[in-house]
DNA sequence: CGCGGCTTTGATGTTCATCAAGTAAAGTGG
DNA sequence: CCACTTTACTTGATGAACATCAAAGCCGCG
């Protein structure tokens, strides 16, 4: 299934550096793939052949480690999926799977490399975008590693609230995944959520969460 | 002070993509700077104007946070110093200072960007190198965040031993800096070093460390 | 010499993981 | 559609890992 570049919101991310007649070629080479929730998009140790970005849905980037799964990042629409190590490595050092039903756009990595070789503005654009994305992941990680459970959980709740653009939203990941994301045990994640509920900062009905006191929640995220 | 490109070992890192007559121009635009130990090379929030890499010495990349200094990475010769966010951001989000007396090579960032625009192979090369470096930092961080104090300290000792290419070496950073690097308290870092000494895995005379049982130390690094 | 910073050790308390046990929810086969 | 199984979620109790506090020794430096 080819994607229709004229209506693809992703085009502007980097294709505005390509002249219109060239663009046609790349659009024809680009394909879309749809995934159901929980399906695997990339598997750790797969060889990197494609350049992938997320058009619709929600995905998680995670590593399989001896200590269990570790979630590196949550990917939103317009994020790159084959983000890290695309140009750095031969193999993926992480997996990607769909949290919600998702649609990705795929280009052959060699085509992208060819573009970098031939098109200076495109090269500069992609360096900027990829670096920005990797930086965000690294600094987010540096930030939370200094914080305690309470702040980490508050951080996750705020992020997903912002993602849904609503104070009342459905948490798209399980408690277990929240634990893997903040690097703590399931039980303590749940306990912290319960504490926030008891303090009337949030309301909880299973996966449905409503933020009652956003200022207090932000304060909890930022302290210590 | 200009650097003599013919004898600069850094030339091959990325300048092999530039043709010899062009090279002369860039070499002339490139300058060297020397720093004494503890001097600041980059300050957090400085505007990013230069592309810097380390020719000699040893540096630390760190952030000033409300919870104190946090060391992100140790930079070795041939590492990029203006590593992260060079192309992603306007301002440095971290500081760099010399641990040992150091020499850096500096290019104007606009010159590098111009090279990317005009020289495809150079662009591809620099994407690869920068990404590889950032990836290493991120994945190192993901690794140690799953490990306990014992393993983290073992990890640091091994890294500096490998850096000096000797089982017996002088730890170039203070205990405090070790604590900032592994994200734990000074006291517990010291306690762990003492434990390793008591177990006859290392010998310690202040900053001088000798690894007695390298296999056991690697095992401690890798468990949990 | 004395001051401040770095290092070290012990004692104490906090934060968190783990274990155990139970409830709710969601899938599964008859 | 219901018994059955499995998986997700929740709470409490306990112990391990780690931070913090306190005190003392060491070393360099003005």
Coordinates of N, CA and C in Angstrom, one line a residue, chain B:
Chain B
X1 N 46.0 29.5 17.7 CA 47.0 28.4 17.3 C 46.3 27.4 16.3
X2 N 46.8 27.4 15.1 CA 46.2 26.4 14.1 C 46.7 25.0 14.4
X3 N 46.0 24.0 14.0 CA 46.5 22.7 14.2 C 47.1 22.1 12.9
X4 N 48.1 21.4 13.0 CA 48.7 20.8 11.8 C 48.0 19.6 11.4
X5 N 47.2 19.7 10.3 CA 46.4 18.6 9.9 C 47.1 17.4 9.5
X6 N 48.3 17.5 9.0 CA 49.1 16.4 8.6 C 49.3 15.4 9.7
X7 N 49.5 16.0 10.9 CA 49.8 15.1 12.1 C 48.6 14.9 13.0
X8 N 47.5 15.4 12.6 CA 46.4 15.3 13.5 C 45.7 14.0 13.3
X9 N 45.6 13.2 14.3 CA 45.0 11.9 14.2 C 43.5 11.9 14.0
X10 N 43.0 13.1 14.2 CA 41.5 13.3 14.1 C 41.1 13.4 12.7
X11 N 42.0 13.8 11.9 CA 41.7 14.1 10.5 C 40.9 12.9 9.9
X12 N 41.4 11.7 10.1 CA 40.8 10.5 9.5 C 39.4 10.3 10.0
X13 N 39.1 10.8 11.1 CA 37.7 10.5 11.6 C 36.7 11.0 10.6
X14 N 36.8 12.2 10.2 CA 35.8 12.5 9.2 C 36.3 13.3 8.0
X15 N 37.6 13.7 8.1 CA 38.1 14.5 7.0 C 38.5 13.7 5.8
X16 N 38.4 12.4 5.9 CA 38.8 11.6 4.7 C 37.7 11.7 3.7
X17 N 36.6 12.3 4.0 CA 35.5 12.5 3.0 C 35.7 13.8 2.2
X18 N 36.7 14.6 2.6 CA 37.0 15.9 2.0 C 38.1 15.8 1.0
X19 N 38.0 16.4 -0.1 CA 39.2 16.3 -1.0 C 40.3 17.3 -0.6
X20 N 41.5 16.8 -0.9 CA 42.7 17.5 -0.3 C 42.8 19.0 -0.4
X21 N 42.4 19.6 -1.6 CA 42.5 21.0 -1.7 C 41.5 21.8 -0.8
X22 N 40.3 21.1 -0.7 CA 39.3 21.7 0.3 C 39.8 21.6 1.7
X23 N 40.5 20.5 2.0 CA 40.9 20.2 3.3 C 41.7 21.4 3.9
X24 N 42.6 21.9 3.1 CA 43.4 23.0 3.5 C 42.6 24.2 4.1
X25 N 41.5 24.5 3.5 CA 40.7 25.6 4.0 C 40.1 25.3 5.4
X26 N 39.6 24.1 5.5 CA 39.0 23.8 6.8 C 40.1 23.7 7.9
X27 N 41.2 23.2 7.5 CA 42.3 23.2 8.5 C 42.7 24.5 9.0
X28 N 42.7 25.5 8.1 CA 43.0 26.8 8.5 C 42.0 27.5 9.4
X29 N 40.7 27.0 9.2 CA 39.6 27.6 10.0 C 39.6 26.9 11.4
X30 N 40.3 25.8 11.5 CA 40.2 25.0 12.7 C 41.2 25.5 13.7
X31 N 40.8 25.6 15.0 CA 41.8 26.1 16.0 C 41.8 25.1 17.2
X32 N 43.0 25.2 17.8 CA 43.2 24.3 19.0 C 43.1 25.2 20.3
X33 N 42.6 24.6 21.3 CA 42.6 25.2 22.6 C 43.1 24.3 23.7
X34 N 43.9 24.8 24.6 CA 44.4 23.9 25.7 C 43.7 24.3 27.0
X35 N 43.4 23.4 27.8 CA 42.8 23.6 29.1 C 43.5 22.9 30.2
X36 N 43.7 23.5 31.4 CA 44.2 22.9 32.5 C 43.1 22.1 33.2
X37 N 43.5 21.0 34.0 CA 42.6 20.3 34.7 C 41.6 21.2 35.5
X38 N 40.4 20.8 35.6 CA 39.3 21.5 36.3 C 38.8 22.8 35.6
X39 N 39.5 23.2 34.5 CA 38.9 24.3 33.8 C 37.7 23.9 33.0
X40 N 36.8 24.9 32.8 CA 35.6 24.8 32.1 C 35.8 24.9 30.6
X41 N 35.3 24.0 29.8 CA 35.4 24.0 28.4 C 34.0 24.5 27.8
X42 N 33.0 24.0 28.3 CA 31.6 24.4 27.9 C 30.8 24.7 29.1
X43 N 30.0 25.7 29.1 CA 29.1 25.9 30.3 C 27.7 25.8 29.8
X44 N 26.9 25.1 30.7 CA 25.5 24.9 30.5 C 24.8 26.2 30.2
X45 N 23.9 26.2 29.2 CA 23.2 27.4 28.8 C 24.0 28.3 27.8
X46 N 25.3 28.0 27.6 CA 26.0 28.8 26.6 C 25.3 28.5 25.2
X47 N 25.4 29.5 24.4 CA 24.8 29.3 23.0 C 25.8 28.4 22.2
X48 N 25.3 27.5 21.4 CA 26.2 26.6 20.7 C 26.7 27.2 19.4
X49 N 27.9 27.5 19.3 CA 28.5 28.2 18.2 C 29.6 27.4 17.5
X50 N 30.1 26.4 18.2 CA 31.2 25.6 17.8 C 31.0 24.1 17.8
X51 N 31.8 23.5 17.0 CA 31.8 22.0 17.0 C 33.2 21.6 17.6
X52 N 33.1 20.9 18.7 CA 34.4 20.7 19.5 C 34.6 19.2 19.6
X53 N 35.9 18.8 19.4 CA 36.2 17.4 19.8 C 37.5 17.4 20.6
X54 N 37.7 16.3 21.3 CA 38.8 16.2 22.2 C 40.0 15.5 21.6
X55 N 41.1 16.2 21.6 CA 42.3 15.7 21.0 C 43.2 14.9 22.0
X56 N 43.4 15.5 23.1 CA 44.2 15.0 24.2 C 43.5 15.2 25.5
X57 N 43.7 14.3 26.5 CA 43.3 14.6 27.8 C 42.1 13.8 28.2
X58 N 41.3 14.3 29.1 CA 40.1 13.6 29.6 C 39.1 14.7 30.1
X59 N 37.8 14.6 29.8 CA 36.9 15.5 30.2 C 35.6 14.9 30.8
X60 N 34.8 15.6 31.5 CA 33.5 15.1 31.9 C 32.4 16.0 31.4
X61 N 31.3 15.4 31.0 CA 30.1 16.1 30.6 C 29.1 15.9 31.8
X62 N 28.6 17.0 32.3 CA 27.7 17.0 33.4 C 26.7 18.0 33.4
X63 N 25.6 17.8 34.2 CA 24.5 18.7 34.3 C 24.4 19.3 35.7
X64 N 24.1 20.5 35.8 CA 23.8 21.1 37.1 C 22.3 21.0 37.3
X65 N 21.9 20.2 38.3 CA 20.5 20.0 38.5 C 20.2 20.4 40.0
X66 N 18.9 20.6 40.3 CA 18.5 20.9 41.6 C 19.0 19.9 42.7
X67 N 19.2 18.6 42.2 CA 19.7 17.6 43.1 C 21.2 17.5 43.1
X68 N 21.9 18.5 42.5 CA 23.3 18.4 42.5 C 23.9 18.1 41.1
X69 N 25.2 18.0 41.0 CA 25.7 17.7 39.7 C 25.5 16.3 39.3
X70 N 25.3 16.1 38.0 CA 25.0 14.7 37.5 C 26.0 14.5 36.3
X71 N 26.9 13.6 36.4 CA 27.8 13.4 35.3 C 27.2 12.5 34.3
X72 N 27.1 12.9 33.0 CA 26.5 12.2 32.0 C 27.4 11.2 31.3
X73 N 28.7 11.7 31.1 CA 29.6 10.8 30.4 C 31.0 11.3 30.6
X74 N 32.0 10.4 30.4 CA 33.4 10.8 30.5 C 33.9 10.8 29.0
X75 N 34.5 11.9 28.6 CA 35.0 12.0 27.2 C 36.5 11.7 27.1
X76 N 36.8 10.8 26.2 CA 38.2 10.4 25.9 C 38.7 11.0 24.6
X77 N 40.0 11.0 24.4 CA 40.5 11.5 23.2 C 39.8 10.9 22.0
X78 N 39.5 11.7 21.0 CA 38.8 11.3 19.8 C 37.3 11.3 20.0
X79 N 36.8 11.6 21.2 CA 35.4 11.7 21.4 C 35.0 13.2 21.0
X80 N 33.8 13.3 20.6 CA 33.2 14.6 20.4 C 32.8 15.2 21.8
X81 N 33.1 16.4 22.0 CA 32.8 17.1 23.2 C 31.4 17.7 23.1
X82 N 31.2 18.5 22.0 CA 29.9 19.1 21.8 C 29.1 18.0 21.1
X83 N 28.8 17.0 21.8 CA 28.3 15.8 21.3 C 26.8 15.9 21.1
X84 N 26.1 16.0 22.2 CA 24.6 16.0 22.2 C 24.1 17.4 21.8
X85 N 23.0 17.4 21.2 CA 22.3 18.7 20.9 C 23.1 19.7 20.1
X86 N 24.2 19.3 19.5 CA 24.9 20.2 18.7 C 24.0 20.7 17.6
X87 N 23.4 19.8 16.9 CA 22.5 20.2 15.8 C 21.0 20.4 16.3
X88 N 20.8 19.9 17.5 CA 19.4 19.8 17.9 C 18.9 21.1 18.7
X89 N 19.9 21.8 19.2 CA 19.5 22.9 20.2 C 20.2 24.2 19.9
X90 N 19.7 25.2 20.6 CA 20.4 26.5 20.5 C 21.5 26.6 21.6
X91 N 21.1 26.1 22.8 CA 22.0 26.2 24.0 C 22.5 24.8 24.4
X92 N 23.6 24.8 25.0 CA 24.1 23.6 25.6 C 23.2 23.3 26.9
X93 N 22.9 22.0 27.0 CA 22.1 21.6 28.1 C 22.9 20.9 29.2
X94 N 24.3 21.1 29.0 CA 25.2 20.4 29.9 C 26.5 21.2 29.9
X95 N 27.3 21.0 30.9 CA 28.7 21.6 30.9 C 29.7 20.5 30.6
X96 N 30.9 21.0 30.2 CA 32.0 20.1 30.0 C 33.2 20.8 30.7
X97 N 33.9 20.0 31.5 CA 35.2 20.5 32.1 C 36.3 19.5 32.0
X98 N 37.5 19.9 32.1 CA 38.7 19.0 31.9 C 38.9 18.3 33.2
X99 N 39.1 17.0 33.1 CA 39.5 16.2 34.3 C 41.0 16.2 34.4
X100 N 41.6 15.9 33.2 CA 43.1 16.1 33.1 C 43.3 17.3 32.2
X101 N 44.6 17.7 32.1 CA 44.9 18.8 31.1 C 44.5 18.3 29.7
X102 N 43.9 19.1 29.0 CA 43.3 18.6 27.7 C 43.5 19.6 26.6
X103 N 43.5 19.1 25.4 CA 43.5 19.9 24.2 C 42.3 19.6 23.3
X104 N 41.6 20.6 22.9 CA 40.5 20.4 22.0 C 40.7 21.0 20.7
X105 N 40.0 20.5 19.7 CA 40.0 21.1 18.3 C 38.6 21.7 18.1
X106 N 38.6 22.9 17.6 CA 37.4 23.6 17.5 C 37.2 24.1 16.1
X107 N 36.0 23.8 15.6 CA 35.5 24.3 14.3 C 34.3 25.2 14.5
X108 N 34.1 26.2 13.7 CA 32.9 26.9 13.7 C 31.8 26.0 13.3
X109 N 30.7 26.0 14.0 CA 29.5 25.1 13.7 C 29.0 25.4 12.4
X110 N 29.0 26.7 12.0 CA 28.4 27.0 10.6 C 29.3 26.4 9.5
X111 N 30.6 26.3 9.7 CA 31.4 25.6 8.8 C 31.1 24.2 8.6
X112 N 30.8 23.5 9.8 CA 30.4 22.1 9.8 C 29.1 22.0 9.0
X113 N 28.1 22.9 9.3 CA 26.8 22.8 8.7 C 27.0 23.0 7.2
X114 N 27.9 23.9 6.8 CA 28.1 24.1 5.4 C 28.7 22.9 4.7
X115 N 29.6 22.2 5.4 CA 30.1 21.0 4.9 C 29.0 19.9 4.7
X116 N 28.1 19.9 5.7 CA 27.0 18.9 5.6 C 26.2 19.2 4.3
X117 N 25.9 20.5 4.1 CA 25.1 20.9 3.0 C 25.8 20.6 1.7
X118 N 27.1 20.7 1.6 CA 27.8 20.6 0.3 C 28.4 19.2 0.1
X119 N 28.6 18.5 1.1 CA 29.4 17.3 1.0 C 28.7 16.1 1.6
X120 N 28.0 15.3 0.7 CA 27.2 14.2 1.1 C 27.9 13.1 2.0
X121 N 29.0 12.6 1.5 CA 29.7 11.6 2.3 C 30.1 12.1 3.7
X122 N 30.5 13.4 3.8 CA 30.8 13.9 5.1 C 29.5 13.9 6.0
X123 N 28.4 14.3 5.4 CA 27.1 14.4 6.1 C 26.8 13.0 6.7
X124 N 26.9 12.0 5.8 CA 26.6 10.6 6.2 C 27.5 10.2 7.3
X125 N 28.8 10.5 7.2 CA 29.8 10.1 8.2 C 29.5 10.8 9.5
X126 N 29.1 12.0 9.5 CA 29.0 12.7 10.8 C 27.7 12.3 11.5
X127 N 26.6 12.0 10.7 CA 25.4 11.4 11.3 C 25.8 10.1 12.0
X128 N 26.5 9.3 11.3 CA 26.8 8.0 11.9 C 27.6 8.1 13.2
X129 N 28.7 9.0 13.2 CA 29.5 9.1 14.3 C 28.8 9.7 15.5
X130 N 28.1 10.8 15.2 CA 27.3 11.5 16.3 C 26.3 10.5 16.9
X131 N 25.6 9.8 16.1 CA 24.5 8.9 16.6 C 25.1 7.8 17.4
X132 N 26.2 7.3 16.9 CA 26.9 6.2 17.6 C 27.3 6.6 19.0
X133 N 27.8 7.8 19.1 CA 28.2 8.3 20.4 C 27.1 8.6 21.3
X134 N 26.0 9.2 20.8 CA 24.8 9.4 21.7 C 24.2 8.1 22.1
X135 N 24.1 7.2 21.2 CA 23.6 5.9 21.5 C 24.3 5.2 22.6
X136 N 25.6 5.3 22.6 CA 26.4 4.6 23.6 C 26.1 5.2 25.0
X137 N 26.0 6.5 25.0 CA 25.7 7.2 26.3 C 24.3 6.7 26.8
X138 N 23.4 6.7 25.9 CA 22.0 6.4 26.3 C 22.0 4.9 26.8
X139 N 22.6 4.0 26.1 CA 22.5 2.6 26.4 C 23.3 2.3 27.7
X140 N 24.4 2.9 27.8 CA 25.2 2.8 29.1 C 24.3 3.2 30.2
X141 N 23.6 4.3 30.1 CA 22.7 4.7 31.1 C 21.6 3.8 31.4
X142 N 21.0 3.3 30.4 CA 19.9 2.3 30.5 C 20.4 1.0 31.2
X143 N 21.6 0.7 30.9 CA 22.2 -0.5 31.5 C 22.4 -0.3 33.0
X144 N 23.1 0.8 33.4 CA 23.4 0.9 34.8 C 22.2 1.2 35.7
X145 N 21.2 1.8 35.0 CA 20.0 2.1 35.8 C 19.3 0.8 36.3
X146 N 19.6 -0.3 35.7 CA 19.0 -1.6 36.2 C 19.9 -2.3 37.2
X147 N 21.1 -1.7 37.4 CA 22.0 -2.4 38.3 C 22.1 -1.8 39.7
X148 N 22.7 -2.5 40.6 CA 22.8 -2.0 41.9 C 24.2 -1.4 42.1
X149 N 24.3 -0.7 43.2 CA 25.5 0.0 43.6 C 26.8 -0.8 43.3
X150 N 26.8 -2.0 43.8 CA 27.9 -2.9 43.7 C 28.4 -3.0 42.2
X151 N 27.4 -3.3 41.3 CA 27.7 -3.4 39.9 C 28.2 -2.1 39.3
X152 N 27.6 -1.0 39.7 CA 27.9 0.3 39.1 C 29.3 0.7 39.4
X153 N 29.7 0.5 40.7 CA 31.1 0.8 41.0 C 32.1 -0.1 40.3
X154 N 31.8 -1.4 40.2 CA 32.6 -2.3 39.4 C 32.8 -1.8 38.0
X155 N 31.7 -1.4 37.4 CA 31.6 -0.9 36.1 C 32.6 0.3 35.9
X156 N 32.5 1.3 36.8 CA 33.4 2.4 36.7 C 34.8 2.1 36.8
X157 N 35.2 1.2 37.8 CA 36.6 0.8 37.9 C 37.1 0.1 36.7
X158 N 36.3 -0.8 36.1 CA 36.7 -1.4 34.9 C 36.9 -0.4 33.7
X159 N 36.0 0.5 33.6 CA 36.1 1.5 32.5 C 37.4 2.3 32.6
X160 N 37.7 2.7 33.8 CA 38.9 3.5 33.9 C 40.2 2.7 33.8
X161 N 40.1 1.4 34.2 CA 41.2 0.5 34.0 C 41.4 0.3 32.5
X162 N 40.3 0.1 31.7 CA 40.5 -0.1 30.3 C 41.0 1.2 29.6
X163 N 40.6 2.3 30.1 CA 41.1 3.6 29.6 C 42.6 3.7 29.7
X164 N 43.1 3.3 30.9 CA 44.5 3.4 31.1 C 45.3 2.2 30.6
X165 N 44.5 1.2 30.1 CA 45.1 0.0 29.5 C 46.0 -0.7 30.5
X166 N 45.6 -0.7 31.8 CA 46.4 -1.3 32.8 C 45.5 -1.7 34.0
X167 N 45.8 -2.8 34.6 CA 45.1 -3.3 35.8 C 45.4 -2.4 37.0
X168 N 46.5 -1.7 36.9 CA 46.9 -0.8 38.0 C 46.9 0.6 37.5
X169 N 46.1 1.5 38.1 CA 46.0 2.8 37.5 C 45.6 3.8 38.6
X170 N 45.6 5.1 38.2 CA 45.2 6.1 39.1 C 43.8 6.6 38.7
X171 N 42.9 6.5 39.5 CA 41.5 6.9 39.3 C 41.5 8.4 39.1
X172 N 41.1 8.9 37.8 CA 41.3 10.3 37.5 C 40.2 11.2 38.2
X173 N 39.2 10.6 38.7 CA 38.1 11.4 39.3 C 38.0 11.1 40.8
X174 N 37.4 12.1 41.5 CA 37.3 12.0 42.9 C 36.1 11.0 43.3
X175 N 36.1 10.7 44.6 CA 35.0 9.8 45.0 C 33.6 10.5 44.8
X176 N 33.6 11.8 45.0 CA 32.4 12.5 44.8 C 32.0 12.4 43.4
X177 N 32.9 12.6 42.4 CA 32.6 12.5 41.0 C 32.1 11.1 40.7
X178 N 32.8 10.1 41.3 CA 32.3 8.7 41.0 C 30.8 8.6 41.5
X179 N 30.5 9.2 42.6 CA 29.1 9.2 43.1 C 28.2 9.8 42.1
X180 N 28.6 11.0 41.6 CA 27.8 11.7 40.6 C 27.6 11.0 39.3
X181 N 28.6 10.2 39.0 CA 28.6 9.4 37.7 C 27.7 8.2 37.8
X182 N 27.6 7.5 39.0 CA 26.8 6.3 39.1 C 25.4 6.7 39.8
X183 N 25.3 7.9 40.2 CA 24.0 8.4 40.7 C 23.7 7.9 42.1
X184 N 24.7 7.8 42.9 CA 24.5 7.4 44.3 C 25.3 8.2 45.3
X185 N 25.1 8.0 46.6 CA 25.8 8.8 47.6 C 27.3 8.5 47.7
X186 N 28.0 9.6 48.0 CA 29.5 9.4 48.2 C 29.8 8.3 49.2
X187 N 29.1 8.3 50.3 CA 29.4 7.4 51.4 C 29.3 5.9 50.9
X188 N 28.2 5.7 50.2 CA 28.0 4.3 49.7 C 29.0 3.9 48.6
X189 N 29.4 4.8 47.8 CA 30.4 4.5 46.8 C 31.7 4.1 47.5
X190 N 32.1 4.9 48.5 CA 33.3 4.6 49.3 C 33.2 3.2 50.0
X191 N 32.0 3.0 50.6 CA 31.8 1.7 51.3 C 31.9 0.5 50.3
X192 N 31.4 0.7 49.1 CA 31.5 -0.4 48.1 C 32.9 -0.6 47.7
X193 N 33.7 0.5 47.6 CA 35.1 0.3 47.2 C 35.8 -0.4 48.4
X194 N 35.5 -0.1 49.6 CA 36.1 -0.8 50.7 C 35.7 -2.2 50.8
X195 N 34.5 -2.5 50.4 CA 34.1 -3.9 50.4 C 34.8 -4.7 49.4
X196 N 35.0 -4.1 48.2 CA 35.8 -4.8 47.1 C 37.2 -5.0 47.6
X197 N 37.7 -4.1 48.3 CA 39.1 -4.2 48.9 C 39.1 -5.3 49.9
X198 N 38.2 -5.4 50.8 CA 38.1 -6.4 51.8 C 38.0 -7.8 51.2
X199 N 37.3 -7.9 50.1 CA 37.1 -9.2 49.4 C 38.3 -9.5 48.5
X200 N 39.4 -8.7 48.6 CA 40.6 -9.0 47.8 C 40.4 -9.0 46.3
X201 N 39.4 -8.1 45.9 CA 39.2 -8.0 44.4 C 40.0 -6.8 43.9
X202 N 40.2 -5.8 44.7 CA 41.0 -4.7 44.3 C 41.9 -4.3 45.4
X203 N 43.0 -3.6 45.1 CA 43.8 -2.9 46.1 C 43.6 -1.4 46.0
X204 N 43.6 -0.7 47.1 CA 43.3 0.7 47.1 C 44.3 1.5 47.9
X205 N 45.0 2.5 47.3 CA 45.8 3.4 48.1 C 45.3 4.8 47.6
X206 N 44.3 5.3 48.2 CA 43.8 6.6 47.8 C 43.2 6.5 46.4
X207 N 43.8 7.3 45.5 CA 43.3 7.2 44.1 C 43.9 6.1 43.3
X208 N 45.0 5.5 43.8 CA 45.6 4.4 43.1 C 44.9 3.1 43.3
X209 N 44.5 2.5 42.2 CA 43.7 1.3 42.3 C 44.4 0.2 41.5
X210 N 44.4 -1.0 42.1 CA 44.9 -2.1 41.3 C 43.9 -3.3 41.4
X211 N 43.6 -3.8 40.2 CA 42.6 -4.8 40.1 C 43.3 -6.2 40.3
X212 N 42.9 -6.9 41.3 CA 43.6 -8.2 41.7 C 42.8 -9.3 41.0
X213 N 41.5 -9.3 40.9 CA 40.7 -10.4 40.3 C 39.8 -9.8 39.3
X214 N 40.3 -9.7 38.1 CA 39.5 -9.0 37.0 C 38.2 -9.8 36.7
X215 N 38.3 -11.1 36.7 CA 37.2 -11.9 36.3 C 36.0 -11.8 37.4
X216 N 36.4 -11.8 38.6 CA 35.4 -11.6 39.7 C 34.8 -10.2 39.6
X217 N 35.6 -9.2 39.2 CA 35.1 -7.8 39.1 C 34.1 -7.7 37.9
X218 N 34.5 -8.4 36.8 CA 33.5 -8.4 35.7 C 32.2 -9.1 36.0
X219 N 32.4 -10.1 36.8 CA 31.2 -10.9 37.2 C 30.2 -10.0 38.1
X220 N 30.9 -9.2 39.0 CA 30.1 -8.3 39.8 C 29.4 -7.2 39.0
X221 N 30.1 -6.8 38.0 CA 29.6 -5.8 37.1 C 28.3 -6.3 36.4
X222 N 28.4 -7.6 36.0 CA 27.3 -8.1 35.1 C 26.1 -8.7 35.8
X223 N 26.3 -9.1 37.1 CA 25.1 -9.6 37.8 C 24.0 -8.6 38.1
X224 N 22.9 -9.1 38.4 CA 21.7 -8.3 38.8 C 21.4 -7.2 37.8

